[in-house]
Coordinates of C-alpha atoms in Angstrom, one line a residue:
M1 CA 11.7 13.8 -7.9
S2 CA 11.9 15.0 -11.5
D3 CA 15.1 16.6 -12.7
K4 CA 12.9 19.5 -13.7
E5 CA 12.5 22.5 -11.5
V6 CA 8.9 22.3 -9.8
T7 CA 7.7 26.1 -8.7
V8 CA 5.8 25.8 -5.2
F9 CA 3.8 28.6 -4.3
T10 CA 4.2 28.9 -0.5
H11 CA 2.7 32.5 -1.0
P12 CA 0.1 32.5 -3.7
T13 CA -0.7 35.3 -5.6
R14 CA -4.6 36.4 -5.7
R15 CA -5.0 34.6 -9.1
Q16 CA -3.4 31.4 -7.8
A17 CA -5.5 31.5 -4.6
L18 CA -8.6 32.0 -6.7
T19 CA -7.6 28.9 -8.6
L20 CA -8.4 26.9 -5.2
M21 CA -12.1 27.4 -5.9
M22 CA -11.8 27.2 -9.6
A23 CA -9.6 24.0 -10.0
A24 CA -12.3 21.4 -10.0
G25 CA -14.0 23.1 -12.7
S26 CA -11.3 24.2 -15.0
A27 CA -9.1 21.3 -14.8
G28 CA -10.9 18.5 -13.3
L29 CA -13.4 16.0 -14.4
F30 CA -16.2 16.4 -16.6
M31 CA -19.3 14.1 -17.1
P32 CA -20.9 14.4 -20.9
N33 CA -24.3 14.9 -21.4
I34 CA -25.1 11.1 -22.0
L35 CA -28.6 10.5 -20.2
G36 CA -30.6 12.9 -22.5
K37 CA -30.6 15.9 -20.1
G38 CA -32.4 18.5 -21.6
E39 CA -35.3 16.3 -23.0
A40 CA -38.7 17.5 -21.8
Q41 CA -39.2 16.5 -18.3
A42 CA -42.6 16.7 -16.2
A43 CA -42.7 19.2 -13.3
P44 CA -41.8 18.0 -9.9
P45 CA -44.8 17.4 -7.7
A46 CA -45.9 20.0 -5.2
K47 CA -45.4 17.7 -2.3
P48 CA -43.5 14.4 -1.8
T49 CA -45.1 11.6 -3.4
G50 CA -44.4 7.8 -3.8
K51 CA -41.2 5.8 -3.3
V52 CA -38.2 4.9 -5.0
I53 CA -36.4 1.5 -4.1
I54 CA -32.5 1.8 -5.1
G55 CA -30.6 -1.5 -5.3
F56 CA -27.1 -1.9 -4.0
S57 CA -25.0 -5.0 -4.0
Q58 CA -23.2 -4.0 -1.0
E59 CA -24.6 -3.3 2.4
P60 CA -24.2 0.0 3.9
T61 CA -23.2 -0.1 7.3
V62 CA -21.2 3.0 8.5
F63 CA -23.6 5.8 9.2
N64 CA -21.5 8.3 10.9
P65 CA -20.1 9.9 7.5
H66 CA -16.6 10.7 9.2
M67 CA -15.7 7.2 10.2
P68 CA -14.1 4.7 7.6
H69 CA -16.5 3.7 5.0
I70 CA -16.8 2.7 1.4
E71 CA -18.9 4.2 -1.6
V72 CA -22.5 2.5 -0.6
D73 CA -22.3 4.2 2.8
E74 CA -21.8 7.6 1.2
G75 CA -25.1 6.7 -1.1
V76 CA -27.0 7.0 2.2
S77 CA -24.9 9.9 3.6
F78 CA -26.0 12.0 0.6
S79 CA -29.6 11.5 1.5
I80 CA -29.4 12.7 5.1
F81 CA -26.6 15.0 5.3
D82 CA -25.5 17.9 3.6
P83 CA -22.0 19.8 3.2
L84 CA -21.1 23.4 3.0
F85 CA -21.3 23.3 -0.7
G86 CA -21.1 20.4 -3.2
I87 CA -19.9 19.6 -6.5
G88 CA -21.9 19.1 -9.7
P89 CA -21.5 17.1 -12.6
D90 CA -19.6 19.7 -14.5
G91 CA -16.9 20.2 -11.8
S92 CA -18.4 23.3 -10.5
F93 CA -19.4 23.9 -6.8
Y94 CA -22.9 25.0 -5.5
P95 CA -23.9 26.4 -2.1
A96 CA -25.6 23.9 0.5
L97 CA -25.6 24.6 4.2
A98 CA -23.3 27.7 2.9
R99 CA -25.1 30.6 1.6
E100 CA -22.7 30.9 -1.1
V101 CA -19.5 29.3 -2.1
P102 CA -16.5 30.9 -0.4
S103 CA -14.1 32.7 -3.0
V104 CA -11.7 35.4 -3.1
E105 CA -14.1 37.7 -5.0
N106 CA -16.7 37.3 -2.5
G107 CA -14.3 37.6 0.6
G108 CA -14.9 33.9 1.8
I109 CA -10.9 33.1 0.9
S110 CA -8.4 35.7 1.5
A111 CA -5.9 36.3 -1.6
D112 CA -3.3 34.3 0.1
G113 CA -5.6 31.4 0.7
L114 CA -5.0 31.2 4.6
T115 CA -8.1 33.0 5.9
W116 CA -11.7 31.4 5.5
K117 CA -14.9 33.0 6.1
I118 CA -18.1 30.7 5.7
K119 CA -21.8 32.5 6.0
L120 CA -24.2 29.9 6.8
R121 CA -28.0 29.5 5.8
D122 CA -30.2 30.6 9.0
D123 CA -33.2 28.6 7.9
V124 CA -31.7 24.9 8.5
K125 CA -32.9 22.4 11.2
W126 CA -31.6 19.2 12.1
H127 CA -34.1 16.0 11.8
D128 CA -34.8 16.3 15.2
G129 CA -36.1 19.9 15.2
K130 CA -32.8 21.7 16.7
P131 CA -31.2 24.6 14.5
F132 CA -28.3 24.2 12.6
T133 CA -25.6 26.5 13.4
A134 CA -21.6 27.4 13.2
E135 CA -21.1 25.5 16.1
D136 CA -21.9 22.3 14.3
V137 CA -19.2 23.1 11.5
K138 CA -16.8 23.9 14.1
F139 CA -17.5 20.4 16.0
T140 CA -17.4 18.6 12.6
L141 CA -14.1 20.0 11.6
E142 CA -12.6 19.2 14.9
L143 CA -14.1 15.8 15.1
L144 CA -12.3 14.8 12.1
V145 CA -8.8 15.6 13.7
D146 CA -9.6 14.2 17.0
P147 CA -6.9 11.9 18.1
N148 CA -9.4 9.8 20.1
F149 CA -11.9 9.5 17.0
R150 CA -11.5 7.0 14.1
S151 CA -11.8 9.5 11.2
W152 CA -11.6 8.5 7.8
R153 CA -10.0 11.7 6.7
K154 CA -7.8 14.2 8.2
T155 CA -5.9 15.1 5.0
G156 CA -6.5 19.3 4.6
H157 CA -8.2 19.5 7.9
E158 CA -5.3 19.2 9.8
H159 CA -4.2 22.5 8.5
V160 CA -7.2 24.5 9.8
R161 CA -6.5 26.7 12.9
E162 CA -8.4 29.1 14.9
L163 CA -11.7 28.2 14.3
T164 CA -14.1 30.8 15.6
V165 CA -17.7 30.8 15.7
V166 CA -18.4 34.7 14.9
S167 CA -22.1 34.3 14.9
P168 CA -24.7 31.3 14.5
T169 CA -24.4 32.1 10.7
E170 CA -20.9 32.9 10.5
I171 CA -17.6 30.8 10.9
T172 CA -14.1 31.7 10.2
W173 CA -10.5 30.0 10.5
K174 CA -7.0 30.1 9.4
M175 CA -5.2 27.8 7.5
A176 CA -1.6 26.6 8.7
A177 CA -0.6 26.4 4.9
A178 CA -2.6 27.2 2.0
F179 CA -3.9 23.9 0.6
A180 CA -5.1 23.7 -2.8
P181 CA -7.3 20.5 -2.5
Y182 CA -9.4 22.0 0.5
A183 CA -12.3 23.1 -1.4
S184 CA -12.9 19.6 -3.1
I185 CA -12.4 18.1 0.6
L186 CA -15.0 20.3 2.1
A187 CA -17.3 19.7 -0.9
A188 CA -17.3 15.9 0.5
T189 CA -17.3 16.7 4.2
F190 CA -21.0 16.2 5.6
I191 CA -21.9 18.4 8.6
V192 CA -22.7 16.4 11.6
P193 CA -24.9 17.7 14.7
K194 CA -22.7 18.7 17.8
H195 CA -25.5 18.1 20.2
A196 CA -25.6 14.5 19.2
F197 CA -22.5 14.1 20.7
D198 CA -22.9 15.9 23.9
G199 CA -22.2 13.6 26.8
V200 CA -20.9 11.0 24.8
A201 CA -17.6 9.7 26.2
D202 CA -16.4 7.7 23.1
K203 CA -17.6 9.2 19.9
N204 CA -16.6 6.0 18.0
T205 CA -19.6 4.4 19.8
A206 CA -22.1 7.2 20.1
P207 CA -25.7 6.3 19.4
F208 CA -25.8 8.6 16.5
N209 CA -23.5 6.1 14.5
N210 CA -26.2 3.9 14.1
A211 CA -29.2 6.5 14.0
P212 CA -27.9 9.6 12.3
I213 CA -29.6 12.8 12.6
G214 CA -28.7 15.2 9.7
T215 CA -30.1 18.3 7.8
G216 CA -30.8 16.4 4.6
A217 CA -33.6 15.8 2.2
F218 CA -34.6 12.6 3.9
K219 CA -34.7 11.3 7.4
W220 CA -33.6 7.9 9.0
V221 CA -36.5 5.4 9.6
N222 CA -34.7 2.1 10.6
R223 CA -32.4 -0.4 9.1
V224 CA -33.1 -4.0 8.7
A225 CA -29.7 -5.7 8.7
G226 CA -29.0 -7.7 5.5
D227 CA -31.9 -6.1 3.9
H228 CA -32.6 -2.8 3.6
I229 CA -32.5 0.7 5.1
E230 CA -35.7 3.2 4.8
L231 CA -35.7 6.9 4.8
E232 CA -38.5 9.3 4.7
A233 CA -39.0 12.6 3.4
N234 CA -37.6 15.8 5.5
A235 CA -40.6 18.2 5.5
D236 CA -38.4 20.9 6.9
Y237 CA -35.6 20.6 4.2
F238 CA -34.2 23.8 3.2
G239 CA -33.6 22.9 -0.3
D240 CA -35.5 22.1 -3.6
G241 CA -37.3 18.7 -2.7
P242 CA -37.6 16.3 -1.5
Y243 CA -40.1 15.0 -4.1
L244 CA -40.2 11.4 -2.9
E245 CA -42.2 10.4 0.4
R246 CA -39.6 7.4 1.1
V247 CA -36.4 6.1 -0.4
I248 CA -35.5 2.5 0.2
Y249 CA -31.8 1.2 -0.1
K250 CA -32.2 -2.5 -0.7
Y251 CA -29.2 -4.7 -0.3
I252 CA -28.9 -7.3 -3.1
P253 CA -25.4 -8.9 -2.9
D254 CA -25.7 -11.4 -5.7
L255 CA -25.2 -9.3 -9.4
T256 CA -27.4 -11.4 -11.3
V257 CA -30.4 -11.3 -8.6
L258 CA -29.7 -7.6 -8.6
Y259 CA -30.3 -7.4 -12.4
T260 CA -33.1 -9.9 -12.2
Q261 CA -35.0 -7.8 -9.6
F262 CA -34.2 -4.6 -11.6
K263 CA -35.8 -6.3 -15.0
T264 CA -38.9 -7.5 -13.0
G265 CA -39.4 -3.9 -11.3
D266 CA -38.6 -5.2 -7.8
I267 CA -36.2 -2.3 -7.6
D268 CA -36.7 1.1 -9.5
V269 CA -33.0 2.3 -9.9
I270 CA -30.1 -0.1 -9.9
G271 CA -27.2 1.3 -8.1
L272 CA -23.7 0.1 -7.0
Q273 CA -22.4 -2.3 -8.7
Y274 CA -24.9 -1.6 -11.4
I275 CA -25.8 -3.8 -14.4
T276 CA -22.9 -6.2 -15.2
P277 CA -21.7 -6.1 -19.0
D278 CA -22.7 -9.6 -19.6
H279 CA -26.4 -8.3 -19.2
Y280 CA -26.0 -5.0 -21.3
D281 CA -27.5 -6.2 -24.3
E282 CA -30.5 -7.4 -23.0
A283 CA -30.9 -4.5 -20.6
K284 CA -30.8 -1.7 -23.1
S285 CA -33.8 -3.1 -24.9
L286 CA -36.0 -3.8 -21.8
D287 CA -39.6 -2.0 -21.9
G288 CA -40.0 0.7 -19.4
K289 CA -36.5 1.1 -18.7
K290 CA -33.6 3.8 -19.2
V291 CA -30.4 2.1 -19.5
N292 CA -26.9 3.7 -20.3
V293 CA -23.2 3.6 -20.3
V294 CA -21.6 6.0 -17.9
P295 CA -18.0 6.4 -17.4
M296 CA -16.6 6.6 -13.8
A297 CA -13.6 7.8 -12.2
T298 CA -13.2 4.4 -10.6
V299 CA -10.2 1.9 -11.4
E300 CA -10.2 -1.5 -10.9
S301 CA -7.2 -2.9 -9.7
F302 CA -5.6 -6.2 -8.1
S303 CA -4.1 -4.7 -4.9
F304 CA -1.4 -5.7 -2.6
N305 CA -1.0 -5.4 1.2
M306 CA 2.6 -4.2 0.7
E307 CA 3.6 -5.5 4.3
K308 CA 2.9 -9.3 3.5
P309 CA 6.5 -10.7 2.8
Q310 CA 5.4 -12.0 -0.6
F311 CA 5.0 -8.7 -2.1
K312 CA 7.8 -6.9 -0.7
D313 CA 9.8 -7.9 -3.6
P314 CA 9.2 -5.7 -6.4
A315 CA 9.9 -8.3 -9.0
V316 CA 6.9 -10.4 -7.7
R317 CA 4.7 -7.6 -8.4
K318 CA 5.9 -6.8 -11.8
A319 CA 5.8 -10.6 -12.6
L320 CA 2.2 -10.9 -11.5
Y321 CA 1.3 -7.6 -13.7
A322 CA 3.0 -9.3 -16.8
A323 CA 1.0 -12.6 -16.0
I324 CA -2.2 -10.6 -16.5
D325 CA -3.9 -10.7 -19.8
K326 CA -6.1 -7.5 -19.1
Q327 CA -7.5 -7.0 -22.6
T328 CA -8.7 -10.6 -22.6
I329 CA -10.4 -10.0 -19.3
I330 CA -11.9 -6.8 -20.6
D331 CA -13.2 -8.0 -23.6
A332 CA -14.1 -11.4 -22.8
L333 CA -15.9 -11.0 -19.5
Y334 CA -16.7 -7.1 -19.5
Y335 CA -17.6 -6.9 -23.2
G336 CA -15.2 -4.5 -23.9
L337 CA -16.9 -1.7 -22.2
P338 CA -14.3 -0.5 -19.6
T339 CA -10.8 1.2 -20.9
P340 CA -7.4 -0.3 -19.8
T341 CA -5.4 2.2 -17.9
E342 CA -1.8 2.2 -16.2
S343 CA -3.0 4.9 -13.7
Y344 CA -5.2 5.2 -10.7
M345 CA -5.9 8.5 -12.3
P346 CA -9.1 8.7 -14.3
Q347 CA -8.4 9.3 -18.2
Q348 CA -11.0 12.2 -18.2
S349 CA -8.8 14.2 -15.6
F350 CA -6.7 17.0 -16.4
Y351 CA -3.9 15.6 -14.4
Y352 CA -3.9 12.2 -16.1
N353 CA -0.4 11.0 -17.3
P354 CA -1.2 9.5 -20.9
D355 CA 2.6 8.8 -21.0
L356 CA 3.0 6.1 -18.4
P357 CA 4.7 2.8 -19.5
K358 CA 2.2 0.3 -21.3
H359 CA 1.5 -2.8 -19.9
E360 CA 2.4 -6.0 -21.7
Y361 CA 1.0 -9.3 -21.1
N362 CA 4.0 -11.6 -21.4
M363 CA 4.3 -14.9 -19.3
E364 CA 7.8 -15.2 -20.6
T365 CA 8.9 -12.1 -19.0
A366 CA 7.1 -12.7 -15.7
E367 CA 8.8 -16.3 -15.5
K368 CA 12.0 -14.5 -16.2
L369 CA 11.6 -11.8 -13.6
L370 CA 10.9 -14.5 -10.9
D371 CA 13.8 -16.5 -12.0
D372 CA 16.2 -13.5 -11.9
A373 CA 15.0 -12.6 -8.5
G374 CA 15.6 -16.0 -7.1
W375 CA 12.2 -17.3 -6.6
E376 CA 13.0 -21.1 -7.1
L377 CA 10.2 -24.0 -7.9
G378 CA 9.8 -26.2 -4.8
S379 CA 8.8 -29.7 -5.0
D380 CA 5.3 -28.7 -4.6
G381 CA 5.4 -26.6 -7.7
I382 CA 5.2 -23.5 -5.7
R383 CA 7.8 -20.8 -5.9
T384 CA 10.2 -20.0 -2.7
K385 CA 13.0 -17.6 -1.6
D386 CA 14.3 -17.1 1.7
G387 CA 11.7 -19.2 3.1
I388 CA 8.9 -17.4 1.9
K389 CA 6.4 -19.1 -0.5
L390 CA 4.8 -17.2 -3.2
S391 CA 1.4 -18.0 -1.9
F392 CA -1.5 -15.8 -1.1
T393 CA -5.0 -15.2 -0.6
N394 CA -7.0 -12.8 -2.9
S395 CA -10.5 -11.7 -2.0
T396 CA -13.2 -9.5 -3.3
T397 CA -17.1 -9.3 -2.9
A398 CA -18.8 -12.8 -2.8
G399 CA -21.4 -12.7 -5.2
N400 CA -19.6 -10.6 -7.9
H401 CA -19.9 -13.2 -10.6
I402 CA -17.5 -11.5 -13.1
R403 CA -14.6 -10.8 -10.8
E404 CA -14.9 -14.4 -9.5
Q405 CA -14.3 -15.3 -13.2
V406 CA -11.6 -12.9 -13.3
Q407 CA -10.1 -14.6 -10.1
Q408 CA -10.3 -17.9 -11.5
Y409 CA -8.7 -16.8 -14.7
L410 CA -5.8 -15.4 -12.9
Q411 CA -5.5 -18.3 -10.4
Q412 CA -4.7 -20.4 -13.5
S413 CA -2.2 -18.0 -15.0
F414 CA -0.5 -17.4 -12.1
K415 CA -0.2 -21.2 -11.4
E416 CA 1.6 -21.7 -14.5
L417 CA 4.4 -19.5 -13.1
G418 CA 4.6 -21.5 -9.9
I419 CA 2.4 -18.9 -7.9
E420 CA -0.4 -20.1 -5.7
M421 CA -3.2 -17.6 -5.6
K422 CA -6.1 -19.1 -3.1
I423 CA -9.5 -17.2 -3.6
S424 CA -11.3 -16.2 -0.3
N425 CA -14.2 -14.1 -1.0
L426 CA -16.1 -12.4 1.6
P427 CA -19.8 -10.7 2.2
P428 CA -19.5 -7.1 1.3
A429 CA -20.0 -5.9 4.7
V430 CA -17.0 -8.2 6.1
M431 CA -14.9 -7.6 2.9
W432 CA -14.9 -3.6 3.1
G433 CA -14.9 -3.7 7.0
D434 CA -11.9 -4.2 9.2
Y435 CA -10.6 -6.9 6.8
W436 CA -10.1 -4.2 4.0
M437 CA -9.8 -0.7 6.2
M438 CA -7.2 -2.2 8.5
S439 CA -5.3 -4.2 6.1
Q440 CA -6.0 -7.8 7.0
F441 CA -5.9 -9.0 3.5
D442 CA -3.1 -10.4 1.3
S443 CA -4.5 -9.2 -2.0
V444 CA -7.7 -7.9 -3.3
V445 CA -9.7 -7.3 -6.5
V446 CA -11.3 -3.8 -6.0
G447 CA -12.5 -0.6 -7.7
I448 CA -11.8 2.6 -5.9
N449 CA -12.3 6.4 -7.1
F450 CA -9.2 7.7 -5.7
L451 CA -10.0 11.5 -6.1
T452 CA -12.2 14.2 -3.9
G453 CA -14.3 15.8 -6.5
A454 CA -12.2 16.6 -9.4
D455 CA -9.1 17.5 -7.4
P456 CA -6.1 15.1 -8.0
D457 CA -4.9 14.9 -4.5
T458 CA -4.5 11.3 -3.4
S459 CA -3.1 11.8 0.2
D460 CA -5.8 9.7 1.8
Y461 CA -5.0 6.8 -0.3
M462 CA -1.2 7.1 -1.0
K463 CA 0.5 8.9 1.9
S464 CA 2.4 6.7 4.3
T465 CA 0.7 8.4 7.4
S466 CA -2.8 7.3 5.9
S467 CA -2.6 3.5 6.9
A468 CA -5.0 2.9 9.5
A469 CA -3.3 -0.3 10.3
K470 CA -0.3 1.8 11.4
G471 CA -2.3 4.3 13.4
G472 CA -3.0 6.8 10.6
A473 CA -6.4 8.4 9.4
G474 CA -7.1 7.4 5.8
Q475 CA -7.6 4.6 3.4
N476 CA -4.1 3.6 2.4
T477 CA -5.2 0.0 2.7
W478 CA -2.3 -1.1 0.8
Q479 CA 0.2 0.1 3.4
Y480 CA 2.2 2.0 0.7
A481 CA 5.2 4.0 1.7
N482 CA 7.4 6.0 -0.5
P483 CA 9.0 9.1 0.7
T484 CA 9.0 10.6 -2.7
V485 CA 5.3 10.3 -3.1
D486 CA 4.8 11.7 0.4
K487 CA 7.0 14.7 -0.6
L488 CA 5.4 15.2 -4.0
L489 CA 1.8 15.0 -2.2
E490 CA 2.7 17.9 -0.1
E491 CA 4.2 19.9 -2.6
G492 CA 1.2 19.2 -4.6
G493 CA -1.2 20.7 -2.3
T494 CA 0.5 24.0 -1.9
I495 CA 0.3 24.7 -5.9
F496 CA -2.5 26.5 -7.0
V497 CA -2.2 26.7 -10.7
P498 CA -3.3 23.6 -12.9
E499 CA -0.4 23.5 -15.1
E500 CA 2.3 23.6 -12.4
R501 CA 0.2 21.1 -10.3
K502 CA 0.1 18.9 -13.1
K503 CA 3.9 18.4 -13.2
I504 CA 3.7 16.9 -9.8
Y505 CA 0.9 14.6 -10.4
F506 CA 2.5 13.2 -13.3
K507 CA 5.3 12.5 -11.3
I508 CA 3.4 10.7 -8.6
Q509 CA 1.7 8.6 -11.4
E510 CA 5.1 7.5 -12.8
T511 CA 6.4 6.7 -9.0
V512 CA 3.3 4.7 -8.2
R513 CA 3.1 2.8 -11.5
N514 CA 6.9 1.9 -11.1
D515 CA 6.3 0.7 -7.5
L516 CA 3.1 -1.1 -8.4
P517 CA 1.4 -1.2 -4.8
L518 CA -1.8 -2.0 -7.2
L519 CA -1.9 -3.4 -10.6
P520 CA -4.3 -1.1 -12.8
L521 CA -6.7 -2.9 -14.8
F522 CA -9.3 -0.7 -16.3
Q523 CA -11.4 2.3 -15.7
Y524 CA -14.8 1.9 -15.0
A525 CA -17.5 2.0 -17.7
T526 CA -20.8 1.2 -15.7
V527 CA -24.0 0.3 -17.0
R528 CA -26.7 2.2 -15.1
G529 CA -30.4 1.7 -15.4
H530 CA -33.9 3.1 -13.8
K531 CA -37.4 3.0 -14.5
A532 CA -38.9 5.1 -17.1
G533 CA -40.8 7.9 -15.2
V534 CA -38.2 8.3 -12.6
D535 CA -36.8 11.8 -13.1
G536 CA -33.9 13.7 -11.8
V537 CA -31.4 10.7 -12.0
E538 CA -27.9 12.2 -13.1
P539 CA -24.4 10.8 -13.3
N540 CA -22.0 12.8 -11.7
I541 CA -18.5 11.6 -12.2
N542 CA -17.2 13.9 -9.4
V543 CA -18.6 12.1 -6.7
R544 CA -18.3 8.3 -5.6
I545 CA -21.9 7.2 -5.7
D546 CA -25.0 7.9 -8.0
S547 CA -27.4 8.7 -5.5
W548 CA -25.7 11.9 -4.7
N549 CA -28.8 14.1 -6.0
V550 CA -31.6 11.9 -4.6
A551 CA -33.7 15.0 -2.9
S552 CA -34.0 15.9 -7.0
W553 CA -35.7 12.6 -7.9
Y554 CA -39.3 12.5 -8.4
W555 CA -41.9 10.4 -10.4
A556 CA -43.1 12.1 -13.5
S557 CA -45.8 9.4 -14.2

């Protein structure tokens, strides 16, 4: 804890509670106008026309949006499902299944932030034709905290009490405690149909999980495992669009092949993991393509499984960090595009702490840290301490050639210190399945957007109770546990004034930077591309995937 007094608003004033709905816009992230939005665009077609093929380097495999998943799974979810309200590129909320975004002023949230009332649209149907009602909202919020369900997120939802269906178009609830991040969490919570789980004994294995039914702009058609997912336009969609007849999510694990297929026109939009920096110079001059560098909230890190005995010693983590020449990695392999960082918090965030200790690449420092901590060189050239060898595997997605080069570079650097790092890369569907979610790895190279929308809360990633491997719900795959961070996260969720919240999240970043459960390398600057003529493609730093608004995409010519 900081020596400075921290003000916690357990009974927020009207102004503080109102900030609950404003924090994302006024003190969150902001996506600059970098894709020429404002240029003259053709009007969208009167009815869905044509198809768009979106290339992903990782295969979506989780189709229940409330089970543990990664970004590409959300790419599909944004097409099929809707939240009550979403978050736009400027950090402001917009209504979706709800008729309006709840606030103190419109009566949707009480002045103390404890009572919520959501008014729903009355013109929404599920893809199977059944009407969407408040019962579906109630079911979704209860599913997320069901102890028998493998939920990806309980944070925030565990505060909900007295869920009451007032009518088919109105639902209310009480909060056990006012929780500032909850608006952003709801904006990232897709609503699922209650009737799809009727009579299902185990919701973790429900048929819905492989053939999802949503309210979204596109309906599930089929999946060819290892190749693609096909969706079709929802003719009964309540919102604007869709303007495309079909959307194909194509899985291309090799990033060079992904780029080649974009270059040759086999895919129309190059999605996650985008165009690798080594192809940027060529890509930006391609005829018939629009290519831009887009900042992301995602941070690349060298991450540890903190329950592995090699990594329990903080001297090991600090020595490994000192042995990483991150600036050379950025310049030589990423062509200088990303920005080095010391935090998991994106640097555009109001809550980013710019005063964290600056990383210094120094092999002598790394060696001294290990020597002083008692890690002695063995006859095989590998350090040991108390019978534990300083040897471990490092994993990432197979086919990501730049990450593989990073691994090889680090492997050589660590070897000079008497550290053995074995490389064991896996196909994306395996890598980001239980191997990652259930903390079966030693160490990984991974990029993560830690935020929910623009809110700084990271309870899902850093709270000790959020480790799935330890029976929790969340994505604390590091199995990181620090009582100070737990307490600070709880306090941060009760504060509604951004300037006051900032103190909490600055301290969390300081603590995590000192503990180093992950070694922050850089914040992403991604090279995005799509065919000229595909209109509506717009980056949004407040979501984790670029197909967030695919309902608005269309062919202009």
